[in-house]
Amino acid sequence: MAPYHRISVRVQATLSRHMNGHPAQFLRRLIAVLLLVCAAVVGASAQDDSPRWRALVVDTFNSRLGSPDDISTVVARASATHVNLLYVQVRRRGDAFYLDGSEPLPEGVAIEGGFDPLGDLIAKARAAGLEVHALLTLGPVWHLSTAPADPRHVFTRHGFQNGRAVEGAENWLTRTLQPDGNGTSMEGYRFGNDYWLDFGHPAAASYVVDLVTRLVQRYPLDGVHLDALHYPEAPAGSASIGYNAVAVARYQARTGAPGLPGQDDARWSEWRREQITALTRRLAVSALAVRPSVVISVSGVATGAAPGDLRGTVAYGRTFQDWFRWAADGSVDLVVPQVYRAEHVPATADEFAAWMAWLQGAPRARPLVIALGAYLNSLEGLLRQSRTALAAVGANGGLTLFSLAANNAPVVTNPLSSPAGRDTPQRPFEDVASALRTGRTTSGQLVDQGQVAGIFASTVPRPPTPWKDTAGYVLGTIEDGSGAAVDGAQVRLEAAGVPVGPADIVSDGSGVFATPAVAPGTYRLQVVSPAGGAYASDCTVDVSARGVARLTLVVEASRAGVASCR
């Protein structure tokens, strides 16, 4: 069967499946189908040798990093797939797969005495032409039914001790107010198997900033990938999350609202989003202040339906992660939407298609690197989704495959097999690597229908990041006259009296604020305090390319609306 005929059959089948759906949904799916057609036509005619972000996730729940041989295996397998960077999970649940850190080594994982997994991996990956981006899973900090053995563990110090939640301000965990059930337990503190930090707690936010900054200081990383930087999904589709006592007290002090806020209260929802956005920017700028070349990326929640109205997405309305804004305003270098769907299941294939259609036109100042759930898909499904995603993200985007170890799944009566309806097994890694390079397994079986070149047929460099050489940042602290942190002050940069950058730069619970990327220049700052006082600074800040300008602003009611700085 000729490639164009296969494409035609695929289009007809997809369209017929959706003709009875909602018109708006149908249009999004139609666009995704056309993306698939474009990707297939291009793939059938020539291989793509242009720079792309091609990443594999090395998840340390499934990949061993405990010895030099383990590291060599990871690097050899990654090289065989023609990717150009690795997202290596060096923090799983409040632990560290590296020696020079403040958190303990992972429990139940065999690591040779004195061996530094991250240090060895950086050296071997660099020799193989691979970048290493440290993936830190930030929100969830514990997942076992037994307590951590190491008393230094953040869960023991700031979560649960002797089976009881730590009381008062030393408790850093988030919780729901709903009764236990539907995936929660331990009085609303446990979500599935995981306990999560609440980033509305200033100490929890500062803890992860120090963690990331220390890591970048001590290891020559190419990038840092911020994973699970959001609230966990509350049960039964609710927004009942974020009710750490310290976080709620901060909200009440800011708004003057008495009692606990309702889960759907609009101000409470915006406040929770503000905490995640402020922390994201603070993490990014703090790392860039140490190593300007480091690439900061963040995982984007993409569960549920694709955006119609952003406010209706799981990311925006339930986990309070506004990664849509970060991609558009330059808060981070890359956004990695986690569009994990099975292509052989019609309902989830429809969701994937709708997400790709939306992402193609999504406003963005930075590249999108689509994360695909290889572990959910047959090889046929993974390759099909890869081509669709590459067509959606454009020239400077790319793919992330989750994961190196969990790289494909067996599918019974696979509609994507050739001929359709065959049972396809879980293939060995060698077949996965071969299929990415050639479209065929090691035995020569065609799994990428209608293509003459694999999606990763040749090695390519990752795209350049020109904005890193032409932009700078401001990292500041706001204090009152007594030296106490000013929480929730709005900050605006002005150049020649004209506002610059987004209007949502807000100081966090430690009084810290960070700006997205701005052009080099001299800026004056204006501050609006939570109490409504407006302050014009009597000093300026100079921002240089690849630089982070630091300052402390002091706002005092006695100074008649003038903020001094140092």
Coordinates of C-alpha atoms in Angstrom, one line a residue:
M1 CA 0.0 0.0 0.0
A2 CA 1.4 3.4 -1.0
P3 CA 2.2 5.9 1.9
Y4 CA -0.3 8.4 0.7
H5 CA -3.0 5.8 0.6
R6 CA -2.3 4.7 4.2
I7 CA -2.5 8.4 5.2
S8 CA -5.9 8.7 3.4
V9 CA -7.3 5.7 5.1
R10 CA -6.1 7.0 8.5
V11 CA -7.7 10.4 7.9
Q12 CA -11.0 8.9 6.8
A13 CA -11.1 6.6 9.8
T14 CA -10.3 9.4 12.2
L15 CA -12.8 11.8 10.7
S16 CA -15.6 9.3 10.7
R17 CA -15.0 8.5 14.4
H18 CA -15.5 12.2 15.3
M19 CA -18.2 13.5 13.0
N20 CA -20.8 13.1 15.7
G21 CA -18.9 14.9 18.3
H22 CA -19.0 18.5 19.5
P23 CA -18.1 20.9 16.7
A24 CA -15.3 22.6 18.6
Q25 CA -13.8 19.3 19.6
F26 CA -14.1 18.1 16.1
L27 CA -12.2 21.1 14.7
R28 CA -9.4 20.6 17.2
R29 CA -9.2 16.9 16.2
L30 CA -9.3 17.8 12.5
I31 CA -6.3 20.0 13.0
A32 CA -4.5 17.2 14.8
V33 CA -5.2 14.8 12.0
L34 CA -3.8 17.3 9.5
L35 CA -0.7 17.6 11.7
L36 CA -0.4 13.8 11.5
V37 CA -0.8 14.0 7.7
C38 CA 1.9 16.7 7.4
A39 CA 4.3 14.7 9.6
A40 CA 3.7 11.6 7.7
V41 CA 4.2 13.2 4.3
V42 CA 7.5 14.8 5.5
G43 CA 8.7 11.6 7.1
A44 CA 7.9 9.7 3.9
S45 CA 10.0 12.0 1.8
A46 CA 13.0 12.9 3.9
Q47 CA 14.5 12.6 7.3
D48 CA 14.6 15.5 9.7
D49 CA 18.2 16.6 10.3
S50 CA 17.4 20.0 11.8
P51 CA 18.3 20.8 15.5
R52 CA 15.7 19.3 17.8
W53 CA 15.3 18.8 21.5
R54 CA 15.4 15.0 21.8
A55 CA 15.3 13.8 25.4
L56 CA 15.0 10.5 27.3
V57 CA 13.9 10.5 30.9
V58 CA 16.1 8.4 33.1
D59 CA 13.6 7.6 35.9
T60 CA 15.3 6.2 38.9
F61 CA 12.4 4.0 39.9
N62 CA 13.1 1.9 36.9
S63 CA 16.8 2.6 35.9
R64 CA 19.7 1.6 38.1
L65 CA 22.4 4.2 38.7
G66 CA 24.3 2.5 41.5
S67 CA 27.6 1.7 39.9
P68 CA 29.9 2.7 37.0
D69 CA 28.5 -0.2 35.0
D70 CA 25.0 1.0 35.5
I71 CA 25.9 4.5 34.3
S72 CA 27.7 3.0 31.2
T73 CA 24.6 1.1 30.3
V74 CA 22.4 4.1 30.6
V75 CA 24.7 6.2 28.4
A76 CA 25.1 3.4 25.8
R77 CA 21.4 2.9 25.5
A78 CA 20.7 6.6 25.2
S79 CA 23.3 6.9 22.5
A80 CA 21.7 4.1 20.6
T81 CA 18.4 6.1 20.3
H82 CA 20.1 9.3 18.8
V83 CA 18.7 11.5 21.5
N84 CA 20.9 14.5 22.5
L85 CA 20.0 15.0 26.2
L86 CA 19.0 13.1 29.3
Y87 CA 16.5 14.2 32.0
V88 CA 18.0 12.3 34.9
Q89 CA 15.8 11.9 38.0
V90 CA 18.2 12.7 40.8
R91 CA 15.5 13.5 43.3
R92 CA 12.6 11.0 43.7
R93 CA 11.0 11.5 47.0
G94 CA 13.1 13.8 49.2
D95 CA 16.3 11.9 48.4
A96 CA 19.4 12.4 46.3
F97 CA 21.2 10.4 43.6
Y98 CA 24.3 12.4 44.2
L99 CA 26.7 12.8 47.0
D100 CA 27.3 16.5 47.4
G101 CA 23.8 17.4 48.5
S102 CA 21.8 18.1 51.6
E103 CA 19.3 15.2 51.3
P104 CA 20.0 11.5 52.1
L105 CA 20.7 8.9 49.5
P106 CA 17.6 6.9 48.3
E107 CA 16.4 4.1 50.6
G108 CA 16.3 0.6 49.2
V109 CA 18.6 1.4 46.3
A110 CA 22.0 -0.3 46.0
I111 CA 24.7 2.4 45.4
E112 CA 28.4 1.4 45.7
G113 CA 30.1 3.1 48.7
G114 CA 31.5 6.5 47.8
F115 CA 30.1 6.3 44.3
D116 CA 28.6 9.5 42.9
P117 CA 25.9 8.6 40.3
L118 CA 25.4 12.1 39.0
G119 CA 29.1 13.0 38.8
D120 CA 29.9 9.8 36.9
L121 CA 26.9 10.2 34.6
I122 CA 27.9 13.8 33.7
A123 CA 31.4 12.7 32.7
K124 CA 30.3 9.7 30.6
A125 CA 27.4 11.5 29.0
R126 CA 29.5 14.4 28.0
A127 CA 32.1 12.0 26.4
A128 CA 29.2 10.5 24.4
G129 CA 27.9 13.9 23.2
L130 CA 24.9 13.9 25.5
E131 CA 23.7 16.8 27.8
V132 CA 22.6 16.0 31.3
H133 CA 19.7 17.9 32.8
A134 CA 19.0 17.0 36.5
L135 CA 15.3 16.2 37.0
L136 CA 14.1 17.0 40.5
T137 CA 10.7 15.8 41.6
L138 CA 9.9 18.7 43.9
G139 CA 6.3 18.3 45.3
P140 CA 6.0 14.7 46.5
V141 CA 8.5 13.9 49.3
W142 CA 7.6 10.4 50.6
H143 CA 5.7 7.4 49.3
L144 CA 6.3 4.4 51.6
S145 CA 4.1 3.2 54.5
T146 CA 7.2 3.1 56.7
A147 CA 9.0 6.2 57.9
P148 CA 12.4 7.2 56.4
A149 CA 15.3 5.5 58.1
D150 CA 17.4 8.7 58.0
P151 CA 16.2 11.3 60.5
R152 CA 17.5 14.1 58.3
H153 CA 14.8 13.3 55.7
V154 CA 12.5 16.3 55.1
F155 CA 9.4 14.1 55.6
T156 CA 10.5 13.1 59.1
R157 CA 11.5 16.7 60.1
H158 CA 8.5 18.4 58.5
G159 CA 5.9 15.8 57.8
F160 CA 5.1 12.9 60.0
Q161 CA 6.9 11.7 63.2
N162 CA 5.9 8.5 65.0
G163 CA 2.8 8.2 62.8
R164 CA 1.5 11.6 63.6
A165 CA 1.6 14.8 61.6
V166 CA 4.1 17.3 62.8
E167 CA 2.2 20.2 64.4
G168 CA 2.4 23.9 63.9
A169 CA 4.7 25.9 61.5
E170 CA 7.1 23.0 61.3
N171 CA 4.6 21.0 59.2
W172 CA 5.4 21.7 55.5
L173 CA 2.9 19.3 54.0
T174 CA -0.1 20.2 51.9
R175 CA -3.5 18.6 52.6
T176 CA -7.1 18.5 51.5
L177 CA -10.1 19.3 53.7
Q178 CA -12.2 16.5 52.3
P179 CA -12.7 13.3 54.2
D180 CA -10.3 10.5 53.4
G181 CA -11.2 8.4 50.4
N182 CA -11.0 8.6 46.6
G183 CA -7.3 8.3 46.8
T184 CA -6.5 10.3 49.9
S185 CA -5.6 9.1 53.4
M186 CA -3.8 10.1 56.6
E187 CA -6.3 12.9 57.4
G188 CA -6.0 14.3 53.9
Y189 CA -2.2 14.4 53.8
R190 CA -1.6 11.4 51.6
F191 CA -2.5 11.4 47.9
G192 CA -2.3 7.9 46.6
N193 CA 1.0 6.8 47.9
D194 CA 2.6 10.3 48.1
Y195 CA 2.9 13.1 50.6
W196 CA 3.5 16.5 49.1
L197 CA 5.1 19.7 50.2
D198 CA 2.9 22.8 50.3
F199 CA 4.6 25.6 48.4
G200 CA 2.4 28.1 50.1
H201 CA 4.6 27.5 53.1
P202 CA 7.5 29.9 52.9
A203 CA 10.0 27.5 54.5
A204 CA 9.1 24.7 52.1
A205 CA 9.6 27.1 49.1
S206 CA 12.9 28.3 50.4
Y207 CA 14.0 24.7 51.1
V208 CA 13.6 23.6 47.4
V209 CA 15.3 26.9 46.2
D210 CA 18.3 26.1 48.4
L211 CA 18.3 22.5 47.1
V212 CA 18.3 23.5 43.5
T213 CA 20.9 26.3 44.0
R214 CA 23.3 24.0 45.8
L215 CA 23.0 21.4 43.1
V216 CA 23.8 23.9 40.4
Q217 CA 26.7 25.2 42.4
R218 CA 28.3 21.8 42.8
Y219 CA 27.7 20.0 39.5
P220 CA 28.5 21.3 36.0
L221 CA 25.0 20.6 34.7
D222 CA 23.6 21.5 31.3
G223 CA 20.1 21.9 32.6
V224 CA 17.7 21.6 35.6
H225 CA 14.3 20.1 35.0
L226 CA 11.7 21.1 37.6
D227 CA 9.2 18.2 37.9
A228 CA 5.9 18.1 39.9
L229 CA 6.1 21.8 40.6
H230 CA 2.4 22.2 41.4
Y231 CA -0.2 21.1 43.9
P232 CA -1.3 17.4 43.8
E233 CA -4.6 16.6 42.3
A234 CA -7.3 16.5 45.0
P235 CA -9.8 13.7 45.0
A236 CA -12.9 13.4 42.9
G237 CA -12.0 16.3 40.6
S238 CA -12.1 18.9 43.4
A239 CA -9.9 21.8 44.2
S240 CA -9.7 21.0 47.9
I241 CA -5.9 21.3 48.3
G242 CA -3.4 23.7 49.7
Y243 CA -4.7 23.8 53.3
N244 CA -1.5 23.8 55.1
A245 CA -2.1 25.9 58.2
V246 CA 0.8 28.4 57.5
A247 CA -0.3 28.8 53.9
V248 CA -3.9 29.5 55.0
A249 CA -2.8 32.0 57.6
R250 CA -0.8 33.9 54.9
Y251 CA -3.8 34.0 52.6
Q252 CA -6.0 35.3 55.5
A253 CA -3.5 38.0 56.3
R254 CA -3.3 39.1 52.7
T255 CA -7.0 39.2 52.0
G256 CA -8.5 39.8 55.5
A257 CA -10.9 36.9 54.8
P258 CA -12.0 35.1 58.0
G259 CA -12.1 31.4 58.3
L260 CA -11.0 28.7 55.8
P261 CA -11.4 29.7 52.2
G262 CA -13.7 27.6 50.1
Q263 CA -12.0 25.3 47.7
D264 CA -13.6 27.1 44.7
D265 CA -13.1 30.6 46.0
A266 CA -11.7 32.6 43.1
R267 CA -9.3 34.7 45.2
W268 CA -8.0 31.5 47.0
S269 CA -7.5 29.8 43.6
E270 CA -5.5 32.8 42.2
W271 CA -3.4 32.9 45.4
R272 CA -2.5 29.3 45.0
R273 CA -1.5 29.8 41.4
E274 CA 0.5 32.8 42.5
Q275 CA 2.6 30.6 44.9
I276 CA 3.5 28.2 42.2
T277 CA 4.4 30.9 39.6
A278 CA 6.5 32.9 42.2
L279 CA 8.4 29.8 43.2
T280 CA 9.0 28.8 39.5
R281 CA 10.5 32.2 38.7
R282 CA 12.5 32.2 42.0
L283 CA 13.9 28.7 41.2
A284 CA 14.8 29.6 37.7
V285 CA 16.5 32.9 38.4
S286 CA 18.3 31.6 41.5
A287 CA 19.8 28.8 39.4
L288 CA 20.7 31.2 36.6
A289 CA 22.5 33.5 39.0
V290 CA 24.9 30.6 39.7
R291 CA 25.2 29.3 36.2
P292 CA 23.8 31.5 33.4
S293 CA 24.2 28.8 30.8
V294 CA 22.0 26.3 32.6
V295 CA 18.7 25.5 30.8
I296 CA 15.7 25.6 33.1
S297 CA 12.8 23.5 32.1
V298 CA 9.6 22.5 33.8
S299 CA 7.0 19.7 33.5
G300 CA 3.6 20.9 32.5
V301 CA 0.5 19.1 33.8
A302 CA -1.5 18.0 30.7
T303 CA -4.0 15.6 32.2
G304 CA -7.7 15.8 31.3
A305 CA -9.2 17.5 28.3
A306 CA -7.2 19.9 26.1
P307 CA -7.7 23.6 26.7
G308 CA -10.8 25.2 25.4
D309 CA -10.8 27.8 28.2
L310 CA -7.6 27.5 30.1
R311 CA -9.5 28.1 33.3
G312 CA -11.1 24.7 32.8
T313 CA -7.9 22.7 32.6
V314 CA -6.6 20.4 35.4
A315 CA -3.3 22.3 35.4
Y316 CA -4.9 25.8 35.9
G317 CA -7.9 24.9 38.0
R318 CA -6.9 21.9 40.1
T319 CA -3.1 21.8 40.5
F320 CA -2.8 25.6 40.1
Q321 CA 0.1 25.4 37.7
D322 CA -0.1 28.1 35.1
W323 CA 2.6 26.8 32.7
F324 CA 0.7 28.3 29.8
R325 CA 1.8 31.7 31.2
W326 CA 5.4 30.6 31.8
A327 CA 5.8 29.5 28.2
A328 CA 4.4 32.8 27.0
D329 CA 6.4 35.2 29.2
G330 CA 9.9 33.6 29.4
S331 CA 9.7 32.5 33.1
V332 CA 11.6 29.4 32.1
D333 CA 13.7 28.2 29.1
L334 CA 11.5 25.2 28.1
V335 CA 8.1 23.9 29.0
V336 CA 7.6 20.2 28.8
P337 CA 3.8 19.3 28.7
Q338 CA 3.3 15.8 29.8
V339 CA 0.8 14.5 27.3
Y340 CA 0.9 10.9 28.4
R341 CA -1.8 9.1 26.4
A342 CA -2.2 5.6 24.8
E343 CA -2.6 5.9 21.0
H344 CA -4.3 2.5 20.6
V345 CA -7.3 3.5 22.8
P346 CA -9.7 5.8 20.9
A347 CA -10.7 8.0 23.9
T348 CA -7.1 8.8 24.9
A349 CA -6.0 9.1 21.3
D350 CA -8.7 11.7 20.9
E351 CA -7.3 13.6 23.9
F352 CA -3.8 13.4 22.5
A353 CA -4.9 14.8 19.2
A354 CA -6.8 17.6 20.8
W355 CA -3.8 18.6 22.9
M356 CA -1.5 18.6 19.8
A357 CA -4.0 20.8 18.0
W358 CA -4.1 23.3 20.8
L359 CA -0.3 23.3 21.4
Q360 CA 0.3 24.1 17.8
G361 CA -1.3 27.5 18.2
A362 CA -0.5 28.1 21.9
P363 CA 1.1 31.5 22.6
R364 CA 4.8 31.0 23.6
A365 CA 8.0 32.9 23.8
R366 CA 10.0 29.7 24.5
P367 CA 10.0 26.2 22.9
L368 CA 7.7 23.4 23.8
V369 CA 9.2 19.9 24.2
I370 CA 6.3 17.4 24.3
A371 CA 6.7 14.5 26.8
L372 CA 5.2 11.3 25.5
G373 CA 4.2 8.3 27.6
A374 CA 6.3 5.6 25.9
Y375 CA 5.4 3.3 28.7
L376 CA 1.7 3.4 27.7
N377 CA 2.2 2.7 24.0
S378 CA 3.2 0.1 21.5
L379 CA 6.1 1.0 19.3
E380 CA 3.6 1.8 16.6
G381 CA 1.7 4.2 18.8
L382 CA 4.8 5.9 20.1
L383 CA 6.2 6.6 16.6
R384 CA 2.8 7.8 15.4
Q385 CA 2.5 10.2 18.4
S386 CA 6.1 11.3 17.9
R387 CA 5.5 12.5 14.4
T388 CA 2.3 14.3 15.3
A389 CA 4.0 16.1 18.3
L390 CA 7.0 17.2 16.2
A391 CA 4.6 18.7 13.6
A392 CA 2.8 20.5 16.4
V393 CA 5.7 22.1 18.2
G394 CA 7.5 23.6 15.2
A395 CA 11.2 24.1 14.3
N396 CA 12.6 24.8 17.8
G397 CA 10.6 22.3 19.8
G398 CA 11.1 18.6 20.4
L399 CA 10.2 15.4 22.2
T400 CA 10.9 13.8 25.6
L401 CA 10.2 10.1 25.9
F402 CA 9.2 8.7 29.2
S403 CA 11.2 6.7 29.9
L404 CA 14.5 5.0 29.1
A405 CA 13.6 1.9 31.1
A406 CA 9.8 1.9 30.7
N407 CA 9.8 2.4 27.0
N408 CA 6.9 0.5 25.5
A409 CA 3.9 -1.7 26.4
P410 CA 2.3 -4.9 25.0
V411 CA -1.0 -4.3 23.3
V412 CA -3.7 -6.9 22.7
T413 CA -5.5 -6.5 19.3
N414 CA -3.4 -3.5 18.4
P415 CA -5.3 -1.4 15.9
L416 CA -2.0 0.3 14.8
S417 CA -0.2 -3.0 13.9
S418 CA 0.3 -4.1 10.4
P419 CA -1.9 -5.9 9.6
A420 CA -4.3 -4.2 12.1
G421 CA -5.6 -6.1 15.1
R422 CA -2.4 -8.2 15.8
D423 CA -1.2 -8.6 19.4
T424 CA 2.0 -6.7 19.7
P425 CA 4.4 -7.7 22.5
Q426 CA 6.5 -5.6 24.8
R427 CA 9.6 -5.2 22.7
P428 CA 13.2 -5.2 24.1
F429 CA 15.1 -2.0 24.3
E430 CA 17.1 -2.9 21.2
D431 CA 13.9 -2.9 19.1
V432 CA 12.9 0.5 20.6
A433 CA 16.2 2.1 19.7
S434 CA 16.1 0.5 16.2
A435 CA 12.6 1.7 15.6
L436 CA 13.5 5.3 16.5
R437 CA 16.4 5.2 14.2
T438 CA 15.0 3.3 11.2
G439 CA 11.2 2.7 11.7
R440 CA 11.9 -1.1 12.0
T441 CA 12.8 -3.5 14.8
T442 CA 16.1 -5.3 14.8
S443 CA 14.6 -8.2 12.9
G444 CA 13.4 -5.8 10.1
Q445 CA 9.7 -5.7 11.1
L446 CA 8.2 -2.3 9.9
V447 CA 6.5 -0.5 12.8
D448 CA 6.5 3.0 11.4
Q449 CA 4.0 2.6 8.6
G450 CA 4.5 4.6 5.4
Q451 CA 7.9 6.1 6.4
V452 CA 11.3 5.7 4.7
A453 CA 13.3 7.2 7.6
G454 CA 13.1 6.9 11.4
I455 CA 12.2 9.9 13.4
F456 CA 15.7 9.9 14.9
A457 CA 17.4 8.7 11.8
S458 CA 20.6 10.6 12.5
T459 CA 22.1 12.5 15.4
V460 CA 21.3 16.2 15.6
P461 CA 22.3 19.0 17.9
R462 CA 19.7 20.5 20.2
P463 CA 18.4 23.9 19.2
P464 CA 20.2 27.1 20.3
T465 CA 18.8 29.3 23.1
P466 CA 19.6 32.8 21.8
W467 CA 17.4 34.5 24.5
K468 CA 19.9 33.4 27.1
D469 CA 22.5 35.8 25.6
T470 CA 20.2 38.7 25.2
A471 CA 18.2 38.8 28.4
G472 CA 18.7 39.3 32.1
Y473 CA 16.8 39.0 35.4
V474 CA 16.0 40.7 38.7
L475 CA 16.0 38.8 42.0
G476 CA 15.0 40.9 44.9
T477 CA 13.7 41.0 48.4
I478 CA 11.1 43.4 49.9
E479 CA 11.3 44.3 53.6
D480 CA 9.5 46.7 55.9
G481 CA 11.2 49.1 58.2
S482 CA 11.8 46.4 60.8
G483 CA 13.5 44.1 58.4
A484 CA 10.6 41.7 58.2
A485 CA 9.6 40.2 54.8
V486 CA 6.8 41.9 52.9
D487 CA 4.5 39.1 51.7
G488 CA 2.5 39.6 48.5
A489 CA 3.8 42.9 47.3
Q490 CA 3.3 43.6 43.6
V491 CA 6.5 44.7 41.8
R492 CA 6.6 46.5 38.5
L493 CA 9.6 47.3 36.4
E494 CA 9.6 50.6 34.4
A495 CA 12.0 51.9 31.8
A496 CA 11.5 55.6 31.0
G497 CA 8.2 55.5 32.8
V498 CA 6.9 52.6 30.7
P499 CA 6.0 49.3 32.4
V500 CA 8.1 46.4 31.4
G501 CA 7.3 42.7 31.8
P502 CA 4.3 41.0 33.3
A503 CA 2.0 42.6 35.9
D504 CA 2.0 39.5 38.1
I505 CA 5.4 39.8 39.7
V506 CA 4.7 39.3 43.4
S507 CA 6.9 38.8 46.5
D508 CA 6.5 35.4 48.2
G509 CA 6.2 34.5 51.8
S510 CA 9.9 35.2 52.3
G511 CA 9.6 38.6 50.6
V512 CA 11.5 37.4 47.5
F513 CA 10.5 38.2 44.0
A514 CA 12.0 37.2 40.6
T515 CA 11.3 38.5 37.1
P516 CA 11.0 36.6 33.9
A517 CA 13.6 37.5 31.3
V518 CA 13.9 41.2 30.4
A519 CA 16.0 43.1 28.0
P520 CA 19.3 44.6 29.3
G521 CA 18.8 48.1 30.5
T522 CA 18.2 50.4 33.5
Y523 CA 14.9 49.9 35.4
R524 CA 13.1 51.7 38.2
L525 CA 10.9 49.6 40.4
Q526 CA 7.4 50.4 41.8
V527 CA 5.9 48.4 44.6
V528 CA 2.3 48.0 45.7
S529 CA 2.1 46.6 49.2
P530 CA -0.6 44.2 50.2
A531 CA -2.3 46.9 52.3
G532 CA -2.7 49.0 49.1
G533 CA 0.2 51.4 49.6
A534 CA 2.0 52.4 46.4
Y535 CA 5.8 53.0 46.6
A536 CA 8.1 54.4 43.9
S537 CA 11.7 53.4 44.5
D538 CA 14.3 56.1 44.7
C539 CA 16.9 54.0 43.0
T540 CA 17.4 52.1 39.8
V541 CA 18.7 48.6 38.9
D542 CA 20.9 47.8 36.0
V543 CA 20.2 44.5 34.2
S544 CA 22.9 43.0 31.9
A545 CA 22.6 40.2 29.4
R546 CA 23.1 36.8 31.1
G547 CA 23.1 38.6 34.4
V548 CA 20.9 38.6 37.5
A549 CA 20.6 41.9 39.3
R550 CA 20.0 41.7 43.0
L551 CA 18.6 44.3 45.4
T552 CA 16.6 44.7 48.6
L553 CA 13.7 47.1 48.6
V554 CA 12.6 48.7 51.9
V555 CA 9.0 50.0 52.2
E556 CA 8.1 52.1 55.2
A557 CA 4.8 53.8 55.8
S558 CA 6.7 56.7 57.4
R559 CA 8.5 57.5 54.2
A560 CA 5.4 58.7 52.3
G561 CA 5.3 56.2 49.6
V562 CA 9.0 56.0 48.7
A563 CA 10.8 52.6 48.7
S564 CA 14.6 52.7 49.3
C565 CA 16.9 50.0 48.1
R566 CA 20.3 48.5 48.7

